Amino acid sequence: MAALISVPLKKTYEVDLVKPLRTFIQNTFTQANSDDYNQALSEFNKLRNTMITKSVDKHESALEVLYRYYDQLVAIENKLPIAENQIRVQFKWRDAFDEGSFLSGKRTLAIASAAYEKVCLLFNIASLQSQIAAAQNQENNDGLKLTVKLFQQACGIYGHLKDIVLSHVQQDPTPDLNPDTLSALSSLMLAQAQEAIYRKATQDKMKEAMIAKLAYQTSELYSDAMKLMQLGSIRDLWPKDWLPTVVMKQAGFHAMAEFYQSIVAQQSKSYGEEIARLQHAQELLAASQNRGGATFNFKAEQAKIQRALETATKDNNFIYHDKIPDLKTLQPIGKAVVAKAAPVAQPMSTKFTDLFEKIVPLPVHEALTAFENRKSQIVSMEVGRLRNATEMMNSVLASLNLPAALEDLSGERVPQSVLEKAQQIQELGGLTKLDKLMSDLPELLTRNREILDESIKALDDEERSDVQLREQFKERWTRTPSASLTKPMRDEAMKYKNILDTAIQADHIVKNKYDTHKNAIALLSKPKAELETALPAASAAGSLQNSAVVKKLRDLIEQVNTIKAERDVIEVEVKDAKCDMSSKFFAALASEGMINEEAISQAELDRIYSPLREQVSDSIHRQEMVLAQIQNANTEFCNAKTSNQNAAQRETLLKDLAAGFDSFMELKSNIEEGTKFYNDLTPLLVRLQTKINDFCFARKTEKDELMADLQKAIVNTPSQAPPLTPRYQGGPPQDNHSNAPPIPAPRNAPARPPPPRPPPPEVPTSTPAAGGSAPSGATSTPNPPATSSAPSLPYPVNPNQPGMTQNPFGQPGNFPGGNWQAPYPPQPGQGYPMPQMPAGYNPYNPYMGYPAQNAYPQQGQNPPGYAPPYGQPYPYPQQQPPQAGYPYPGYPGQQYR
């Protein structure tokens, strides 16, 4: 029987997972312990690298590595979101059916997404399962069981991928991840699982009717796979032997179903049906052999069916003579649907442990952070209510000099309550401790203020530089403006600035309170003897010690102390109230896929703090009632002491001492909280400063690179040619024979008329014989000029030097560039022998106007229509080359305008 088909693996490349994940954890999970994740990051990175190397092993141990890595990807999905806009790790995978080598494959796709990594990994898990299943010993019972299991799991994974691939991969996937491809692979894996079940049934010698149904179901599954694999979009994707194998097995297993059903017919003595089914089985195997070609592997079964058909035909011909029915009249064989797609297990590995177990999912972390903020607000509000009420109660009692007034009825000793307060202050360090705490606050504030100011200054400098360069280079400065990038950092800096401003105001309030009660605190910090000396004596009032009003006041003071003790307990309960919100948020995330933090938090906070709020409100209400009774009783007590005028000064000092003790305890608590606040704020500001410095460094690098490109572009830009120097500034005259282009005429300037045509020179009267030449030394006399219309030369002849002309400006002699000779120098003893020019003569081109074939007469010939004035080879003397300053030959002294 034909070998089973296994799917090739996708190839991937190594990536660094440690650095980006560590950066995200440090920036997001600020309370996480580095020991909790550094080792986990190394193990996670090692696990992926092991997954790459182990994928080539066709063994279940390799599958276990892939299972563990996939489970870890699922576990961190909500903790460490790997995506383009969060943790950017580029995963690159190659198409499984790409026939190129590992390094030269063309069909690759790289996406920074953990979802894409999961999809590719699931594909490899299913492919490796198919490879391990195909490599099993098909003759062994355990091997067949494992084959069935792995093919069913692969079928389930491919089917799962078909449903999720387009939602997880936001780009066009490679062909192996096309939904049509995955659907075909899923169907193929299911067919092979059914085939393994059929083979196990034959080895176990199950009843022929059941085997026939298993074989027929196998044929149907291969038929479904064949239809899906022959889709036009993916037909060319498969290896060349896949389709022949599938179509061969489809017909082959149909034949085996007919064969085993023929045995059932024989057992029921339906010999005609037996022969009909055997004949059909033989036809199907022939078709299978024709379709499969070299992949056909039913030869043993084909021979078996041939022998069975011969035996059945022979027996029927000689013994049974049963009529062979038509195939259409036979009962359907039926199907035994045994192989089914296995669902994707979660987790896949039975030994999986989350490497990042101590790091909660990001939605849970964000929900816990929001819950803690809500809880902090409630705690701060309720503790503030308690402390404000206690402070007001202490101030009322201090203003009434209670309970010191009740203890000082003798007027000679220091009241016991004052001594206890003094001892408590001394144990806490007294004024010296308070002074030290007060002196530390400005230093802590200054440190935080300097960090924040430096951070803001760095942002300002970077933005100022960006704006300046943008104004300088305009549209060539293409990088993103700083203002659009620094807004989150500026908002965070402004938040910290407002916090510091609020803290400064609170520090001023603390300082004022400290200055107000400093003397009283200093007195309470002294020993008992000095305290007794500082208190003025008063006359005795012993008669009031057993009075009803004193007893009532003492009872009320006792109630006040009870209320204070209760409040200490309530405050501790409010601060220490705890609940396991992680489990609630985890349950919400698992059941709903999201966390409604506000609703869950509010319900839990109400459950926890509603009783505590009621206790706070009840305590404040009882305080109001007790204070009202104390004020009434104290009025009666003061009336009883009115006769003692010497005690006023002592009572005032005792009031100050009571207020000083309360202020000391409050100031110490406030300053310690302020110190902790500044110390906790410093790392936050340092983290902000580091972020800003990293941003500024990156922007500086980007600026330097852009500046270098702009400078290179500016240097390489060709400069325009300078304009020609005007003649009146001493520039050289224009020369059309030079390489410089002519100066164009001004736009809309009137056309200049061409210079006048010069008249031809006189022609001599004596001519040599036709075809002959003048004898050496012969002279000729030119024709005398006409008296009325004799033309004159366009330039005067210098009478002092033959062959030289007079300067056009009237001065004979030299021109710039040397003596200028006439273009037609006279022959010795003759005038200018220029014949009359033809009508088509162009003054700008002395050779135009002649026919092309006669432009240059040959030696001994005369131009047509002209008699040679003397027997020279050419009728026109050679023209002298133009001298400097006169670009057009033949027109001395006339420049082109």
mmCIF file of C-alpha atoms in Angstrom, residues 440-769:
data_model
loop_
_atom_site.group_PDB
_atom_site.id
_atom_site.type_symbol
_atom_site.label_atom_id
_atom_site.label_comp_id
_atom_site.label_asym_id
_atom_site.label_seq_id
_atom_site.Cartn_x
_atom_site.Cartn_y
_atom_site.Cartn_z
ATOM 1 C CA ASP A 440 16.079 67.603 54.983
ATOM 2 C CA LEU A 441 12.892 68.599 53.187
ATOM 3 C CA PRO A 442 14.349 71.507 51.155
ATOM 4 C CA GLU A 443 17.242 69.351 49.964
ATOM 5 C CA LEU A 444 14.895 66.628 48.777
ATOM 6 C CA LEU A 445 12.658 69.187 47.101
ATOM 7 C CA THR A 446 15.628 70.864 45.393
ATOM 8 C CA ARG A 447 16.908 67.537 44.105
ATOM 9 C CA ASN A 448 13.571 66.637 42.555
ATOM 10 C CA ARG A 449 13.092 70.151 41.181
ATOM 11 C CA GLU A 450 16.524 70.081 39.515
ATOM 12 C CA ILE A 451 15.849 66.696 37.875
ATOM 13 C CA LEU A 452 12.518 67.932 36.550
ATOM 14 C CA ASP A 453 13.922 71.260 35.354
ATOM 15 C CA GLU A 454 16.789 69.529 33.529
ATOM 16 C CA SER A 455 14.332 67.182 31.840
ATOM 17 C CA ILE A 456 12.088 70.034 30.694
ATOM 18 C CA LYS A 457 15.127 72.039 29.569
ATOM 19 C CA ALA A 458 16.329 69.101 27.462
ATOM 20 C CA LEU A 459 12.939 68.952 25.752
ATOM 21 C CA ASP A 460 12.940 72.715 25.212
ATOM 22 C CA ASP A 461 16.447 72.695 23.752
ATOM 23 C CA GLU A 462 15.629 69.849 21.415
ATOM 24 C CA GLU A 463 12.417 71.503 20.220
ATOM 25 C CA ARG A 464 14.151 74.874 19.831
ATOM 26 C CA SER A 465 16.842 73.267 17.687
ATOM 27 C CA ASP A 466 14.239 71.485 15.594
ATOM 28 C CA VAL A 467 12.237 74.696 15.025
ATOM 29 C CA GLN A 468 15.375 76.623 14.100
ATOM 30 C CA LEU A 469 16.474 74.013 11.574
ATOM 31 C CA ARG A 470 12.944 73.761 10.180
ATOM 32 C CA GLU A 471 12.877 77.514 9.592
ATOM 33 C CA GLN A 472 16.318 77.335 7.989
ATOM 34 C CA PHE A 473 15.765 74.403 5.636
ATOM 35 C CA LYS A 474 11.997 74.822 5.112
ATOM 36 C CA GLU A 475 10.460 71.840 3.319
ATOM 37 C CA ARG A 476 13.805 70.020 3.107
ATOM 38 C CA TRP A 477 13.672 69.406 6.880
ATOM 39 C CA THR A 478 11.511 66.300 6.584
ATOM 40 C CA ARG A 479 11.631 64.740 10.038
ATOM 41 C CA THR A 480 8.627 64.753 12.380
ATOM 42 C CA PRO A 481 8.240 67.978 14.394
ATOM 43 C CA SER A 482 9.308 67.672 18.011
ATOM 44 C CA ALA A 483 6.065 69.132 19.348
ATOM 45 C CA SER A 484 4.049 66.181 18.054
ATOM 46 C CA LEU A 485 6.421 63.655 19.629
ATOM 47 C CA THR A 486 7.086 65.212 23.027
ATOM 48 C CA LYS A 487 3.488 65.841 24.102
ATOM 49 C CA PRO A 488 3.194 62.688 26.279
ATOM 50 C CA MET A 489 6.515 63.446 27.977
ATOM 51 C CA ARG A 490 5.582 67.087 28.488
ATOM 52 C CA ASP A 491 2.229 66.079 29.955
ATOM 53 C CA GLU A 492 3.995 63.740 32.364
ATOM 54 C CA ALA A 493 6.502 66.442 33.288
ATOM 55 C CA MET A 494 3.683 68.937 33.851
ATOM 56 C CA LYS A 495 1.936 66.420 36.093
ATOM 57 C CA TYR A 496 5.051 66.102 38.234
ATOM 58 C CA LYS A 497 5.477 69.881 38.240
ATOM 59 C CA ASN A 498 1.946 70.339 39.601
ATOM 60 C CA ILE A 499 2.651 67.677 42.229
ATOM 61 C CA LEU A 500 5.803 69.500 43.315
ATOM 62 C CA ASP A 501 3.977 72.844 43.427
ATOM 63 C CA THR A 502 1.320 71.313 45.675
ATOM 64 C CA ALA A 503 4.027 69.791 47.858
ATOM 65 C CA ILE A 504 5.746 73.181 48.171
ATOM 66 C CA GLN A 505 2.526 74.750 49.424
ATOM 67 C CA ALA A 506 2.095 71.929 51.933
ATOM 68 C CA ASP A 507 5.694 72.443 53.087
ATOM 69 C CA HIS A 508 4.953 76.124 53.728
ATOM 70 C CA ILE A 509 1.957 75.192 55.870
ATOM 71 C CA VAL A 510 4.094 72.754 57.845
ATOM 72 C CA LYS A 511 6.802 75.389 58.288
ATOM 73 C CA ASN A 512 4.321 77.961 59.614
ATOM 74 C CA LYS A 513 2.890 75.471 62.071
ATOM 75 C CA TYR A 514 6.396 74.566 63.177
ATOM 76 C CA ASP A 515 7.266 78.225 63.800
ATOM 77 C CA THR A 516 4.053 78.738 65.767
ATOM 78 C CA HIS A 517 4.566 75.859 68.206
ATOM 79 C CA LYS A 518 8.372 75.683 68.258
ATOM 80 C CA ASN A 519 8.676 77.183 71.775
ATOM 81 C CA ALA A 520 6.118 74.805 73.292
ATOM 82 C CA ILE A 521 7.789 71.826 71.645
ATOM 83 C CA ALA A 522 11.184 73.000 72.897
ATOM 84 C CA LEU A 523 9.816 73.232 76.471
ATOM 85 C CA LEU A 524 8.333 69.735 76.273
ATOM 86 C CA SER A 525 11.699 68.449 75.042
ATOM 87 C CA LYS A 526 13.394 69.567 78.280
ATOM 88 C CA PRO A 527 13.763 67.489 81.481
ATOM 89 C CA LYS A 528 11.054 67.417 84.167
ATOM 90 C CA ALA A 529 12.838 69.847 86.487
ATOM 91 C CA GLU A 530 13.116 72.551 83.839
ATOM 92 C CA LEU A 531 9.487 72.013 82.900
ATOM 93 C CA GLU A 532 8.372 72.521 86.527
ATOM 94 C CA THR A 533 10.475 75.664 86.758
ATOM 95 C CA ALA A 534 8.915 77.068 83.583
ATOM 96 C CA LEU A 535 5.351 76.617 84.849
ATOM 97 C CA PRO A 536 4.154 79.496 87.102
ATOM 98 C CA ALA A 537 2.602 78.501 90.435
ATOM 99 C CA ALA A 538 -1.085 79.007 91.264
ATOM 100 C CA SER A 539 -3.137 78.907 94.428
ATOM 101 C CA ALA A 540 -4.763 75.691 95.429
ATOM 102 C CA ALA A 541 -8.259 74.787 94.309
ATOM 103 C CA GLY A 542 -8.541 71.528 96.141
ATOM 104 C CA SER A 543 -12.156 72.070 96.973
ATOM 105 C CA LEU A 544 -13.066 71.378 93.310
ATOM 106 C CA GLN A 545 -11.359 67.990 93.113
ATOM 107 C CA ASN A 546 -14.394 66.021 94.252
ATOM 108 C CA SER A 547 -17.032 68.270 92.716
ATOM 109 C CA ALA A 548 -19.633 66.875 90.263
ATOM 110 C CA VAL A 549 -18.508 69.073 87.418
ATOM 111 C CA VAL A 550 -14.921 67.788 87.697
ATOM 112 C CA LYS A 551 -16.144 64.179 87.721
ATOM 113 C CA LYS A 552 -18.288 64.862 84.665
ATOM 114 C CA LEU A 553 -15.386 66.456 82.818
ATOM 115 C CA ARG A 554 -13.167 63.524 83.674
ATOM 116 C CA ASP A 555 -15.771 61.094 82.309
ATOM 117 C CA LEU A 556 -16.050 63.110 79.107
ATOM 118 C CA ILE A 557 -12.256 63.221 78.722
ATOM 119 C CA GLU A 558 -12.239 59.459 79.121
ATOM 120 C CA GLN A 559 -14.792 59.197 76.291
ATOM 121 C CA VAL A 560 -12.530 61.393 74.170
ATOM 122 C CA ASN A 561 -9.602 59.050 74.810
ATOM 123 C CA THR A 562 -11.794 56.087 73.900
ATOM 124 C CA ILE A 563 -12.795 57.748 70.623
ATOM 125 C CA LYS A 564 -9.091 58.383 69.810
ATOM 126 C CA ALA A 565 -8.190 54.761 70.513
ATOM 127 C CA GLU A 566 -11.044 53.549 68.334
ATOM 128 C CA ARG A 567 -9.908 55.830 65.548
ATOM 129 C CA ASP A 568 -6.422 54.399 65.632
ATOM 130 C CA VAL A 569 -7.908 50.960 65.107
ATOM 131 C CA ILE A 570 -10.242 52.175 62.327
ATOM 132 C CA GLU A 571 -7.371 53.908 60.546
ATOM 133 C CA VAL A 572 -5.308 50.722 60.599
ATOM 134 C CA GLU A 573 -8.267 48.731 59.255
ATOM 135 C CA VAL A 574 -8.847 51.267 56.487
ATOM 136 C CA LYS A 575 -5.185 51.199 55.440
ATOM 137 C CA ASP A 576 -4.721 47.457 55.686
ATOM 138 C CA ALA A 577 -7.945 46.343 54.029
ATOM 139 C CA LYS A 578 -6.998 43.757 51.400
ATOM 140 C CA CYS A 579 -8.734 41.587 48.861
ATOM 141 C CA ASP A 580 -7.621 39.235 46.083
ATOM 142 C CA MET A 581 -8.564 41.240 43.031
ATOM 143 C CA SER A 582 -6.205 39.285 40.763
ATOM 144 C CA SER A 583 -8.415 36.203 40.833
ATOM 145 C CA LYS A 584 -11.514 38.293 40.099
ATOM 146 C CA PHE A 585 -9.864 40.045 37.165
ATOM 147 C CA PHE A 586 -8.433 36.749 35.884
ATOM 148 C CA ALA A 587 -11.883 35.158 36.029
ATOM 149 C CA ALA A 588 -13.433 38.090 34.175
ATOM 150 C CA LEU A 589 -10.723 37.977 31.509
ATOM 151 C CA ALA A 590 -11.154 34.227 31.044
ATOM 152 C CA SER A 591 -14.949 34.270 30.875
ATOM 153 C CA GLU A 592 -15.594 37.473 28.925
ATOM 154 C CA GLY A 593 -12.279 38.132 27.211
ATOM 155 C CA MET A 594 -12.172 41.602 28.758
ATOM 156 C CA ILE A 595 -12.211 43.249 32.198
ATOM 157 C CA ASN A 596 -14.859 45.752 33.263
ATOM 158 C CA GLU A 597 -12.545 47.159 35.895
ATOM 159 C CA GLU A 598 -14.794 49.980 37.095
ATOM 160 C CA ALA A 599 -17.787 47.774 37.832
ATOM 161 C CA ILE A 600 -15.735 44.994 39.478
ATOM 162 C CA SER A 601 -13.619 47.413 41.528
ATOM 163 C CA GLN A 602 -16.539 49.516 42.652
ATOM 164 C CA ALA A 603 -18.495 46.489 43.833
ATOM 165 C CA GLU A 604 -15.522 45.151 45.787
ATOM 166 C CA LEU A 605 -14.604 48.517 47.308
ATOM 167 C CA ASP A 606 -18.176 49.051 48.442
ATOM 168 C CA ARG A 607 -18.178 45.629 50.057
ATOM 169 C CA ILE A 608 -14.922 46.303 51.914
ATOM 170 C CA TYR A 609 -15.213 49.965 52.866
ATOM 171 C CA SER A 610 -18.911 50.476 53.460
ATOM 172 C CA PRO A 611 -18.687 49.188 57.090
ATOM 173 C CA LEU A 612 -15.519 51.205 57.682
ATOM 174 C CA ARG A 613 -17.166 54.359 56.342
ATOM 175 C CA GLU A 614 -20.023 53.844 58.746
ATOM 176 C CA GLN A 615 -17.562 53.499 61.642
ATOM 177 C CA VAL A 616 -15.831 56.739 60.659
ATOM 178 C CA SER A 617 -19.131 58.581 60.393
ATOM 179 C CA ASP A 618 -20.286 57.205 63.758
ATOM 180 C CA SER A 619 -17.015 58.247 65.418
ATOM 181 C CA ILE A 620 -17.339 61.791 64.096
ATOM 182 C CA HIS A 621 -20.964 61.987 65.249
ATOM 183 C CA ARG A 622 -20.075 60.841 68.790
ATOM 184 C CA GLN A 623 -17.242 63.357 68.868
ATOM 185 C CA GLU A 624 -19.633 66.200 68.142
ATOM 186 C CA MET A 625 -21.912 65.112 71.013
ATOM 187 C CA VAL A 626 -18.988 64.671 73.466
ATOM 188 C CA LEU A 627 -17.428 68.041 72.569
ATOM 189 C CA ALA A 628 -20.746 69.793 73.126
ATOM 190 C CA GLN A 629 -21.032 68.249 76.586
ATOM 191 C CA ILE A 630 -17.381 69.098 77.389
ATOM 192 C CA GLN A 631 -17.885 72.752 76.468
ATOM 193 C CA ASN A 632 -20.946 73.008 78.711
ATOM 194 C CA ALA A 633 -19.224 71.270 81.635
ATOM 195 C CA ASN A 634 -16.072 73.336 81.166
ATOM 196 C CA THR A 635 -18.091 76.562 81.338
ATOM 197 C CA GLU A 636 -19.470 75.467 84.693
ATOM 198 C CA PHE A 637 -15.978 74.445 85.827
ATOM 199 C CA CYS A 638 -14.494 77.804 84.831
ATOM 200 C CA ASN A 639 -17.220 79.646 86.721
ATOM 201 C CA ALA A 640 -16.258 77.689 89.820
ATOM 202 C CA LYS A 641 -12.625 78.850 89.439
ATOM 203 C CA THR A 642 -13.264 82.522 88.765
ATOM 204 C CA SER A 643 -12.058 83.518 92.262
ATOM 205 C CA ASN A 644 -8.517 82.234 91.358
ATOM 206 C CA GLN A 645 -7.001 85.004 89.189
ATOM 207 C CA ASN A 646 -3.360 83.856 89.655
ATOM 208 C CA ALA A 647 -3.958 80.631 87.658
ATOM 209 C CA ALA A 648 -4.634 82.389 84.289
ATOM 210 C CA GLN A 649 -0.996 82.553 83.262
ATOM 211 C CA ARG A 650 -0.375 78.933 84.258
ATOM 212 C CA GLU A 651 -3.457 77.748 82.406
ATOM 213 C CA THR A 652 -2.403 79.591 79.238
ATOM 214 C CA LEU A 653 0.999 77.911 79.267
ATOM 215 C CA LEU A 654 -0.559 74.511 79.833
ATOM 216 C CA LYS A 655 -2.780 75.146 76.834
ATOM 217 C CA ASP A 656 0.263 75.995 74.745
ATOM 218 C CA LEU A 657 2.022 72.840 75.866
ATOM 219 C CA ALA A 658 -0.979 70.692 74.945
ATOM 220 C CA ALA A 659 -1.183 72.351 71.540
ATOM 221 C CA GLY A 660 2.582 71.957 71.126
ATOM 222 C CA PHE A 661 2.387 68.213 71.761
ATOM 223 C CA ASP A 662 -0.395 67.771 69.200
ATOM 224 C CA SER A 663 1.517 69.878 66.697
ATOM 225 C CA PHE A 664 4.712 67.876 67.276
ATOM 226 C CA MET A 665 2.980 64.576 66.568
ATOM 227 C CA GLU A 666 1.258 66.009 63.500
ATOM 228 C CA LEU A 667 4.382 67.706 62.195
ATOM 229 C CA LYS A 668 6.499 64.603 62.651
ATOM 230 C CA SER A 669 3.948 62.514 60.758
ATOM 231 C CA ASN A 670 3.604 65.095 57.992
ATOM 232 C CA ILE A 671 7.351 65.585 57.541
ATOM 233 C CA GLU A 672 8.035 61.854 57.480
ATOM 234 C CA GLU A 673 5.315 61.427 54.885
ATOM 235 C CA GLY A 674 6.787 64.332 52.935
ATOM 236 C CA THR A 675 10.263 62.791 53.081
ATOM 237 C CA LYS A 676 8.913 59.453 51.852
ATOM 238 C CA PHE A 677 6.980 61.267 49.135
ATOM 239 C CA TYR A 678 10.090 63.062 47.838
ATOM 240 C CA ASN A 679 12.172 59.879 47.992
ATOM 241 C CA ASP A 680 9.509 57.935 46.109
ATOM 242 C CA LEU A 681 9.163 60.714 43.552
ATOM 243 C CA THR A 682 12.881 60.805 42.750
ATOM 244 C CA PRO A 683 13.079 57.453 40.849
ATOM 245 C CA LEU A 684 9.990 58.417 38.864
ATOM 246 C CA LEU A 685 11.605 61.689 37.842
ATOM 247 C CA VAL A 686 14.874 59.910 37.073
ATOM 248 C CA ARG A 687 12.993 57.454 34.860
ATOM 249 C CA LEU A 688 11.331 60.360 33.061
ATOM 250 C CA GLN A 689 14.707 62.073 32.682
ATOM 251 C CA THR A 690 16.218 58.898 31.249
ATOM 252 C CA LYS A 691 13.371 58.567 28.794
ATOM 253 C CA ILE A 692 13.764 62.194 27.718
ATOM 254 C CA ASN A 693 17.538 61.865 27.408
ATOM 255 C CA ASP A 694 17.144 58.745 25.274
ATOM 256 C CA PHE A 695 14.627 60.574 23.109
ATOM 257 C CA CYS A 696 16.891 63.610 22.741
ATOM 258 C CA PHE A 697 19.867 61.393 21.885
ATOM 259 C CA ALA A 698 17.846 59.575 19.227
ATOM 260 C CA ARG A 699 16.642 62.900 17.828
ATOM 261 C CA LYS A 700 20.200 64.235 17.809
ATOM 262 C CA THR A 701 21.373 61.185 15.889
ATOM 263 C CA GLU A 702 18.510 61.626 13.458
ATOM 264 C CA LYS A 703 19.326 65.344 13.147
ATOM 265 C CA ASP A 704 23.002 64.666 12.460
ATOM 266 C CA GLU A 705 22.172 62.144 9.752
ATOM 267 C CA LEU A 706 19.672 64.482 8.101
ATOM 268 C CA MET A 707 22.101 67.399 8.349
ATOM 269 C CA ALA A 708 24.817 65.316 6.707
ATOM 270 C CA ASP A 709 22.466 64.407 3.854
ATOM 271 C CA LEU A 710 21.416 68.033 3.388
ATOM 272 C CA GLN A 711 25.005 69.259 3.447
ATOM 273 C CA LYS A 712 25.998 66.668 0.881
ATOM 274 C CA ALA A 713 23.068 67.674 -1.325
ATOM 275 C CA ILE A 714 23.950 71.362 -0.993
ATOM 276 C CA VAL A 715 27.633 70.770 -1.819
ATOM 277 C CA ASN A 716 26.768 68.644 -4.841
ATOM 278 C CA THR A 717 24.236 71.132 -6.245
ATOM 279 C CA PRO A 718 25.808 72.774 -9.382
ATOM 280 C CA SER A 719 26.027 76.548 -9.240
ATOM 281 C CA GLN A 720 24.735 78.726 -12.102
ATOM 282 C CA ALA A 721 27.177 80.242 -14.573
ATOM 283 C CA PRO A 722 27.942 83.920 -13.873
ATOM 284 C CA PRO A 723 26.602 86.478 -16.360
ATOM 285 C CA LEU A 724 28.914 87.893 -19.010
ATOM 286 C CA THR A 725 30.719 91.078 -18.043
ATOM 287 C CA PRO A 726 29.366 94.108 -19.948
ATOM 288 C CA ARG A 727 31.744 95.771 -22.382
ATOM 289 C CA TYR A 728 31.674 99.074 -20.540
ATOM 290 C CA GLN A 729 33.061 97.290 -17.441
ATOM 291 C CA GLY A 730 36.176 96.221 -19.378
ATOM 292 C CA GLY A 731 34.992 92.742 -20.323
ATOM 293 C CA PRO A 732 36.444 90.976 -23.372
ATOM 294 C CA PRO A 733 34.598 91.454 -26.651
ATOM 295 C CA GLN A 734 32.330 88.676 -27.717
ATOM 296 C CA ASP A 735 33.704 86.231 -30.204
ATOM 297 C CA ASN A 736 31.368 83.960 -32.062
ATOM 298 C CA HIS A 737 34.312 81.679 -32.842
ATOM 299 C CA SER A 738 34.744 80.927 -29.167
ATOM 300 C CA ASN A 739 32.740 78.323 -27.225
ATOM 301 C CA ALA A 740 30.716 80.905 -25.337
ATOM 302 C CA PRO A 741 27.083 81.101 -26.464
ATOM 303 C CA PRO A 742 25.975 84.353 -28.124
ATOM 304 C CA ILE A 743 24.129 86.864 -25.988
ATOM 305 C CA PRO A 744 20.463 86.702 -26.907
ATOM 306 C CA ALA A 745 18.702 89.820 -28.040
ATOM 307 C CA PRO A 746 16.325 91.421 -25.564
ATOM 308 C CA ARG A 747 12.740 90.212 -25.702
ATOM 309 C CA ASN A 748 10.460 92.339 -27.912
ATOM 310 C CA ALA A 749 13.517 94.238 -29.305
ATOM 311 C CA PRO A 750 13.061 95.510 -32.873
ATOM 312 C CA ALA A 751 14.792 93.454 -35.539
ATOM 313 C CA ARG A 752 18.070 94.931 -36.702
ATOM 314 C CA PRO A 753 18.530 95.325 -40.455
ATOM 315 C CA PRO A 754 21.429 93.381 -41.933
ATOM 316 C CA PRO A 755 24.567 95.357 -42.697
ATOM 317 C CA PRO A 756 24.708 96.797 -46.226
ATOM 318 C CA ARG A 757 26.157 94.593 -48.930
ATOM 319 C CA PRO A 758 29.593 95.830 -49.942
ATOM 320 C CA PRO A 759 30.011 96.670 -53.657
ATOM 321 C CA PRO A 760 32.407 94.468 -55.603
ATOM 322 C CA PRO A 761 35.847 95.815 -56.454
ATOM 323 C CA GLU A 762 36.744 96.905 -59.910
ATOM 324 C CA VAL A 763 37.442 94.190 -62.468
ATOM 325 C CA PRO A 764 40.614 94.589 -64.591
ATOM 326 C CA THR A 765 40.111 95.019 -68.323
ATOM 327 C CA SER A 766 42.881 92.742 -69.472
ATOM 328 C CA THR A 767 42.231 89.057 -69.230
ATOM 329 C CA PRO A 768 44.449 86.157 -70.006
ATOM 330 C CA ALA A 769 43.722 83.851 -72.839
#
